[in-house]
PDB file of C-alpha atoms in Angstrom:
ATOM      1  CA  MET H   1       0.000   0.000   0.000  1.00 50.00           C
ATOM      2  CA  PRO H   2       1.509   3.377  -0.969  1.00 56.00           C
ATOM      3  CA  GLY H   3       2.484   5.830   1.754  1.00 54.00           C
ATOM      4  CA  VAL H   4       1.302   9.421   2.074  1.00 48.00           C
ATOM      5  CA  ARG H   5       4.496  10.754   0.456  1.00 53.00           C
ATOM      6  CA  GLU H   6       4.049   8.518  -2.622  1.00 57.00           C
ATOM      7  CA  ILE H   7       0.406   9.589  -2.978  1.00 55.00           C
ATOM      8  CA  GLN H   8       1.399  13.264  -2.728  1.00 65.00           C
ATOM      9  CA  GLN H   9       4.159  12.729  -5.297  1.00 72.00           C
ATOM     10  CA  ASP H  10       1.677  11.009  -7.637  1.00 84.00           C
ATOM     11  CA  GLU H  11      -0.633  14.035  -7.314  1.00 90.00           C
ATOM     12  CA  VAL H  12       2.225  16.421  -8.168  1.00 91.00           C
ATOM     13  CA  VAL H  13       3.167  14.359 -11.224  1.00 92.00           C
ATOM     14  CA  GLU H  14      -0.437  14.135 -12.434  1.00 94.00           C
ATOM     15  CA  ALA H  15      -0.884  17.913 -11.986  1.00 95.00           C
ATOM     16  CA  GLU H  16       2.247  18.530 -14.098  1.00 94.00           C
ATOM     17  CA  ILE H  17       0.994  16.195 -16.829  1.00 95.00           C
ATOM     18  CA  ARG H  18      -2.442  17.847 -16.867  1.00 96.00           C
ATOM     19  CA  TYR H  19      -0.774  21.241 -17.112  1.00 96.00           C
ATOM     20  CA  LEU H  20       1.286  19.944 -20.053  1.00 95.00           C
ATOM     21  CA  GLU H  21      -1.868  18.656 -21.763  1.00 96.00           C
ATOM     22  CA  ALA H  22      -3.519  22.073 -21.349  1.00 96.00           C
ATOM     23  CA  MET H  23      -0.406  23.815 -22.722  1.00 96.00           C
ATOM     24  CA  ILE H  24      -0.384  21.503 -25.752  1.00 96.00           C
ATOM     25  CA  ALA H  25      -4.062  22.250 -26.429  1.00 96.00           C
ATOM     26  CA  ARG H  26      -3.432  25.999 -26.161  1.00 96.00           C
ATOM     27  CA  LEU H  27      -0.292  25.739 -28.332  1.00 94.00           C
ATOM     28  CA  GLU H  28      -2.167  23.883 -31.068  1.00 94.00           C
ATOM     29  CA  ALA H  29      -4.974  26.480 -30.888  1.00 95.00           C
ATOM     30  CA  GLY H  30      -2.416  29.288 -31.250  1.00 95.00           C
ATOM     31  CA  GLU H  31      -3.140  30.553 -27.724  1.00 96.00           C
ATOM     32  CA  GLU H  32       0.136  29.513 -26.005  1.00 94.00           C
ATOM     33  CA  ASP H  33       3.455  31.314 -26.257  1.00 95.00           C
ATOM     34  CA  PRO H  34       5.836  28.789 -27.877  1.00 93.00           C
ATOM     35  CA  GLU H  35       8.668  30.061 -25.643  1.00 93.00           C
ATOM     36  CA  ASP H  36       6.670  29.334 -22.470  1.00 93.00           C
ATOM     37  CA  PHE H  37       5.928  25.863 -23.816  1.00 94.00           C
ATOM     38  CA  ARG H  38       9.638  25.319 -24.584  1.00 92.00           C
ATOM     39  CA  VAL H  39      10.682  26.284 -21.049  1.00 89.00           C
ATOM     40  CA  PHE H  40       8.072  23.996 -19.461  1.00 91.00           C
ATOM     41  CA  ARG H  41       8.805  21.015 -21.703  1.00 93.00           C
ATOM     42  CA  LEU H  42      12.568  21.269 -21.096  1.00 90.00           C
ATOM     43  CA  LYS H  43      12.044  21.094 -17.315  1.00 89.00           C
ATOM     44  CA  ASN H  44      10.104  17.922 -18.020  1.00 92.00           C
ATOM     45  CA  GLY H  45      12.715  16.143 -20.148  1.00 93.00           C
ATOM     46  CA  ILE H  46      11.094  16.896 -23.500  1.00 96.00           C
ATOM     47  CA  TYR H  47      13.278  18.192 -26.335  1.00 94.00           C
ATOM     48  CA  GLY H  48      12.111  19.730 -29.574  1.00 93.00           C
ATOM     49  CA  ILE H  49      13.153  18.240 -32.904  1.00 93.00           C
ATOM     50  CA  ARG H  50      14.389  20.729 -35.479  1.00 92.00           C
ATOM     51  CA  GLY H  51      12.160  20.825 -38.543  1.00 93.00           C
ATOM     52  CA  ARG H  52       9.408  18.766 -36.867  1.00 94.00           C
ATOM     53  CA  PRO H  53       7.816  20.949 -34.199  1.00 90.00           C
ATOM     54  CA  GLU H  54       5.034  18.452 -33.491  1.00 93.00           C
ATOM     55  CA  HIS H  55       7.560  15.715 -32.589  1.00 96.00           C
ATOM     56  CA  HIS H  56       9.762  15.430 -29.516  1.00 97.00           C
ATOM     57  CA  MET H  57      12.575  13.455 -27.967  1.00 97.00           C
ATOM     58  CA  ILE H  58      11.771  12.342 -24.429  1.00 97.00           C
ATOM     59  CA  ARG H  59      14.587  11.569 -21.988  1.00 96.00           C
ATOM     60  CA  ILE H  60      13.598   9.258 -19.133  1.00 97.00           C
ATOM     61  CA  LYS H  61      15.828   9.226 -16.059  1.00 94.00           C
ATOM     62  CA  LEU H  62      16.726   5.936 -14.413  1.00 92.00           C
ATOM     63  CA  PRO H  63      17.261   6.866 -10.748  1.00 89.00           C
ATOM     64  CA  VAL H  64      20.940   6.092 -10.007  1.00 90.00           C
ATOM     65  CA  GLY H  65      20.944   3.920 -13.127  1.00 88.00           C
ATOM     66  CA  ARG H  66      18.428   1.401 -11.835  1.00 90.00           C
ATOM     67  CA  THR H  67      14.972   0.244 -12.757  1.00 92.00           C
ATOM     68  CA  THR H  68      12.743  -2.752 -12.125  1.00 95.00           C
ATOM     69  CA  PRO H  69      11.659  -5.494 -14.544  1.00 97.00           C
ATOM     70  CA  GLU H  70       8.297  -3.678 -14.708  1.00 97.00           C
ATOM     71  CA  GLY H  71      10.147  -0.453 -15.568  1.00 97.00           C
ATOM     72  CA  LEU H  72      11.970  -2.193 -18.414  1.00 96.00           C
ATOM     73  CA  ARG H  73       8.694  -3.621 -19.715  1.00 97.00           C
ATOM     74  CA  VAL H  74       7.064  -0.176 -19.722  1.00 98.00           C
ATOM     75  CA  LEU H  75      10.100   1.392 -21.444  1.00 97.00           C
ATOM     76  CA  ALA H  76       9.851  -1.264 -24.163  1.00 97.00           C
ATOM     77  CA  GLU H  77       6.100  -0.734 -24.506  1.00 98.00           C
ATOM     78  CA  VAL H  78       6.285   3.052 -24.839  1.00 98.00           C
ATOM     79  CA  ALA H  79       9.135   2.739 -27.361  1.00 98.00           C
ATOM     80  CA  GLU H  80       7.127   0.266 -29.434  1.00 97.00           C
ATOM     81  CA  ARG H  81       3.924   2.272 -29.237  1.00 98.00           C
ATOM     82  CA  TYR H  82       4.988   5.932 -29.336  1.00 98.00           C
ATOM     83  CA  ALA H  83       8.526   6.293 -30.757  1.00 97.00           C
ATOM     84  CA  GLU H  84       8.450   6.665 -34.521  1.00 94.00           C
ATOM     85  CA  ASN H  85      11.405   4.277 -34.974  1.00 94.00           C
ATOM     86  CA  ARG H  86      10.151   1.942 -32.198  1.00 95.00           C
ATOM     87  CA  LEU H  87      13.554   2.118 -30.479  1.00 94.00           C
ATOM     88  CA  ALA H  88      14.802   3.217 -27.067  1.00 94.00           C
ATOM     89  CA  HIS H  89      18.296   4.723 -26.844  1.00 94.00           C
ATOM     90  CA  VAL H  90      20.215   4.015 -23.617  1.00 92.00           C
ATOM     91  CA  THR H  91      22.551   6.910 -22.765  1.00 89.00           C
ATOM     92  CA  THR H  92      25.886   7.028 -20.963  1.00 82.00           C
ATOM     93  CA  ARG H  93      24.204   9.154 -18.265  1.00 81.00           C
ATOM     94  CA  GLN H  94      21.919   6.285 -17.189  1.00 85.00           C
ATOM     95  CA  ALA H  95      18.821   7.464 -19.024  1.00 92.00           C
ATOM     96  CA  VAL H  96      16.636   6.230 -21.872  1.00 96.00           C
ATOM     97  CA  GLN H  97      15.627   8.399 -24.836  1.00 97.00           C
ATOM     98  CA  LEU H  98      12.653   7.999 -27.151  1.00 97.00           C
ATOM     99  CA  HIS H  99      12.907   9.859 -30.455  1.00 96.00           C
ATOM    100  CA  HIS H 100      10.145  11.342 -32.619  1.00 96.00           C
ATOM    101  CA  VAL H 101       7.257  10.972 -30.198  1.00 97.00           C
ATOM    102  CA  HIS H 102       4.264  12.945 -31.467  1.00 97.00           C
ATOM    103  CA  ARG H 103       3.326  15.839 -29.182  1.00 96.00           C
ATOM    104  CA  ARG H 104      -0.172  14.452 -28.515  1.00 95.00           C
ATOM    105  CA  ASP H 105       1.396  11.221 -27.174  1.00 97.00           C
ATOM    106  CA  VAL H 106       3.905  12.853 -24.806  1.00 97.00           C
ATOM    107  CA  PRO H 107       1.503  12.935 -21.806  1.00 97.00           C
ATOM    108  CA  LYS H 108       0.760   9.217 -22.312  1.00 97.00           C
ATOM    109  CA  VAL H 109       4.475   8.414 -22.189  1.00 98.00           C
ATOM    110  CA  LEU H 110       4.929  10.519 -19.054  1.00 97.00           C
ATOM    111  CA  ARG H 111       2.042   8.780 -17.277  1.00 97.00           C
ATOM    112  CA  ALA H 112       3.337   5.326 -18.196  1.00 97.00           C
ATOM    113  CA  VAL H 113       6.921   5.879 -17.038  1.00 97.00           C
ATOM    114  CA  ASN H 114       5.931   7.728 -13.860  1.00 95.00           C
ATOM    115  CA  ALA H 115       3.631   4.833 -12.905  1.00 95.00           C
ATOM    116  CA  VAL H 116       6.706   2.575 -12.572  1.00 96.00           C
ATOM    117  CA  GLY H 117       8.868   5.017 -10.603  1.00 93.00           C
ATOM    118  CA  LEU H 118      10.714   6.640 -13.497  1.00 95.00           C
ATOM    119  CA  THR H 119      10.605  10.304 -14.445  1.00 94.00           C
ATOM    120  CA  THR H 120      11.508  12.735 -17.172  1.00 95.00           C
ATOM    121  CA  ARG H 121      11.613  15.679 -14.779  1.00 94.00           C
ATOM    122  CA  GLU H 122      14.899  17.654 -15.059  1.00 92.00           C
ATOM    123  CA  ALA H 123      16.276  15.210 -17.626  1.00 91.00           C
ATOM    124  CA  CYS H 124      17.282  18.157 -19.820  1.00 88.00           C
ATOM    125  CA  GLY H 125      17.714  21.890 -19.591  1.00 84.00           C
ATOM    126  CA  HIS H 126      19.860  23.733 -17.070  1.00 88.00           C
ATOM    127  CA  SER H 127      19.128  21.554 -14.062  1.00 89.00           C
ATOM    128  CA  ILE H 128      20.613  18.867 -11.856  1.00 91.00           C
ATOM    129  CA  ARG H 129      20.471  15.935 -14.244  1.00 86.00           C
ATOM    130  CA  ALA H 130      20.518  12.221 -13.484  1.00 83.00           C
ATOM    131  CA  ILE H 131      22.560  11.418 -10.409  1.00 92.00           C
ATOM    132  CA  THR H 132      24.589   8.407 -11.451  1.00 92.00           C
ATOM    133  CA  CYS H 133      26.170   5.629  -9.451  1.00 93.00           C
ATOM    134  CA  CYS H 134      28.950   3.090  -9.918  1.00 94.00           C
ATOM    135  CA  PRO H 135      27.506   0.112 -11.816  1.00 92.00           C
ATOM    136  CA  TYR H 136      29.080  -2.220  -9.231  1.00 95.00           C
ATOM    137  CA  ALA H 137      27.656  -0.405  -6.188  1.00 95.00           C
ATOM    138  CA  GLY H 138      26.426  -2.838  -3.579  1.00 94.00           C
ATOM    139  CA  VAL H 139      28.166  -5.884  -5.058  1.00 95.00           C
ATOM    140  CA  SER H 140      31.818  -4.892  -5.466  1.00 95.00           C
ATOM    141  CA  PRO H 141      34.259  -6.565  -3.048  1.00 94.00           C
ATOM    142  CA  GLU H 142      36.506  -3.470  -3.224  1.00 92.00           C
ATOM    143  CA  GLU H 143      33.959  -0.908  -1.967  1.00 95.00           C
ATOM    144  CA  PRO H 144      34.186   0.122   1.705  1.00 96.00           C
ATOM    145  CA  PHE H 145      30.362   0.490   1.694  1.00 97.00           C
ATOM    146  CA  ASP H 146      27.472   0.685  -0.767  1.00 97.00           C
ATOM    147  CA  VAL H 147      27.024   4.257  -2.025  1.00 97.00           C
ATOM    148  CA  THR H 148      23.609   3.530  -3.571  1.00 96.00           C
ATOM    149  CA  PRO H 149      21.506   4.786  -0.616  1.00 97.00           C
ATOM    150  CA  TYR H 150      23.409   8.098  -0.660  1.00 97.00           C
ATOM    151  CA  ALA H 151      22.972   8.501  -4.409  1.00 96.00           C
ATOM    152  CA  GLU H 152      19.253   7.675  -4.149  1.00 95.00           C
ATOM    153  CA  ARG H 153      18.778  10.170  -1.307  1.00 96.00           C
ATOM    154  CA  ALA H 154      20.532  12.932  -3.287  1.00 95.00           C
ATOM    155  CA  TYR H 155      18.413  12.078  -6.348  1.00 94.00           C
ATOM    156  CA  ARG H 156      15.165  12.306  -4.354  1.00 93.00           C
ATOM    157  CA  TYR H 157      16.262  15.508  -2.608  1.00 94.00           C
ATOM    158  CA  PHE H 158      17.029  17.416  -5.807  1.00 93.00           C
ATOM    159  CA  LEU H 159      14.089  16.136  -7.895  1.00 93.00           C
ATOM    160  CA  ARG H 160      11.785  19.184  -8.336  1.00 92.00           C
ATOM    161  CA  HIS H 161      13.885  21.154  -5.803  1.00 91.00           C
ATOM    162  CA  PRO H 162      13.952  24.881  -6.714  1.00 89.00           C
ATOM    163  CA  VAL H 163      17.739  25.107  -6.306  1.00 88.00           C
ATOM    164  CA  GLY H 164      18.220  22.697  -9.187  1.00 86.00           C
ATOM    165  CA  GLN H 165      15.746  24.213 -11.648  1.00 82.00           C
ATOM    166  CA  ASN H 166      17.422  27.219 -13.265  1.00 80.00           C
ATOM    167  CA  LEU H 167      21.159  26.732 -13.150  1.00 88.00           C
ATOM    168  CA  PRO H 168      23.570  28.435 -15.573  1.00 89.00           C
ATOM    169  CA  ARG H 169      24.189  25.034 -17.194  1.00 91.00           C
ATOM    170  CA  LYS H 170      23.403  21.357 -16.674  1.00 90.00           C
ATOM    171  CA  PHE H 171      24.876  19.963 -13.454  1.00 92.00           C
ATOM    172  CA  LYS H 172      26.098  16.376 -13.130  1.00 93.00           C
ATOM    173  CA  VAL H 173      26.683  14.313  -9.970  1.00 95.00           C
ATOM    174  CA  ALA H 174      28.173  10.814  -9.564  1.00 96.00           C
ATOM    175  CA  PHE H 175      28.718   8.471  -6.616  1.00 97.00           C
ATOM    176  CA  GLU H 176      31.550   5.921  -6.565  1.00 97.00           C
ATOM    177  CA  GLY H 177      32.166   3.198  -3.987  1.00 96.00           C
ATOM    178  CA  CYS H 178      35.079   1.342  -5.555  1.00 96.00           C
ATOM    179  CA  ALA H 179      38.795   2.132  -5.522  1.00 93.00           C
ATOM    180  CA  THR H 180      38.587   1.886  -9.326  1.00 95.00           C
ATOM    181  CA  ASP H 181      36.613   4.897 -10.512  1.00 96.00           C
ATOM    182  CA  HIS H 182      33.921   3.262 -12.673  1.00 95.00           C
ATOM    183  CA  ALA H 183      31.629   6.311 -12.334  1.00 94.00           C
ATOM    184  CA  ARG H 184      34.312   8.671 -13.737  1.00 94.00           C
ATOM    185  CA  THR H 185      33.860  11.164 -10.904  1.00 95.00           C
ATOM    186  CA  PRO H 186      36.431  13.740 -12.179  1.00 95.00           C
ATOM    187  CA  ILE H 187      34.296  14.539 -15.236  1.00 93.00           C
ATOM    188  CA  HIS H 188      31.280  15.429 -13.069  1.00 94.00           C
ATOM    189  CA  ASP H 189      30.471  18.692 -11.338  1.00 95.00           C
ATOM    190  CA  ILE H 190      30.381  16.749  -8.073  1.00 95.00           C
ATOM    191  CA  GLY H 191      31.945  13.323  -7.641  1.00 96.00           C
ATOM    192  CA  ALA H 192      31.391  11.634  -4.266  1.00 97.00           C
ATOM    193  CA  VAL H 193      33.775   8.751  -3.516  1.00 97.00           C
ATOM    194  CA  ALA H 194      33.267   6.347  -0.591  1.00 97.00           C
ATOM    195  CA  ALA H 195      35.835   6.569   2.195  1.00 95.00           C
ATOM    196  CA  VAL H 196      35.978   5.510   5.825  1.00 93.00           C
TER     197      VAL H 196
END
């Protein structure tokens, strides 16, 4: 049974999606400022595609690079159903991208991925992007402790947090638990490495 916090989060997500649907309707009726729509869609992980204004690329964040079997199934389903090429592109920043999704289908994609604990929020634009984690976190014999709970907490803290919304540029964070730097912390804005 979901807790109060999950229910409140679901209400926030649904309100954002409804707002997006209303913006799309106003945009298509010529009543919405395209620049306001651009700003809102970027905060929600939705890129424009040059030359095809009615199509978008959607970037879906995998929190600290993880998802469930149900999450994978939904990602496959939305790629098959809504991406023009029926493909999902896995990025080096632990996200999944769907290309050429028609504008009218974007809210459907957002509802589907949010229902399985994934999000597109702050997946593009000048925000705190995906917080990544060592792929061996929690199973590596060389880590002093598992950094995953710290990465997950940071991810949850900054998701929709005002401090991470309008930065001068995108901001990247990585957590590493191993002596070997699999997360490539020096190329991030913040790289947290486990130490006792």
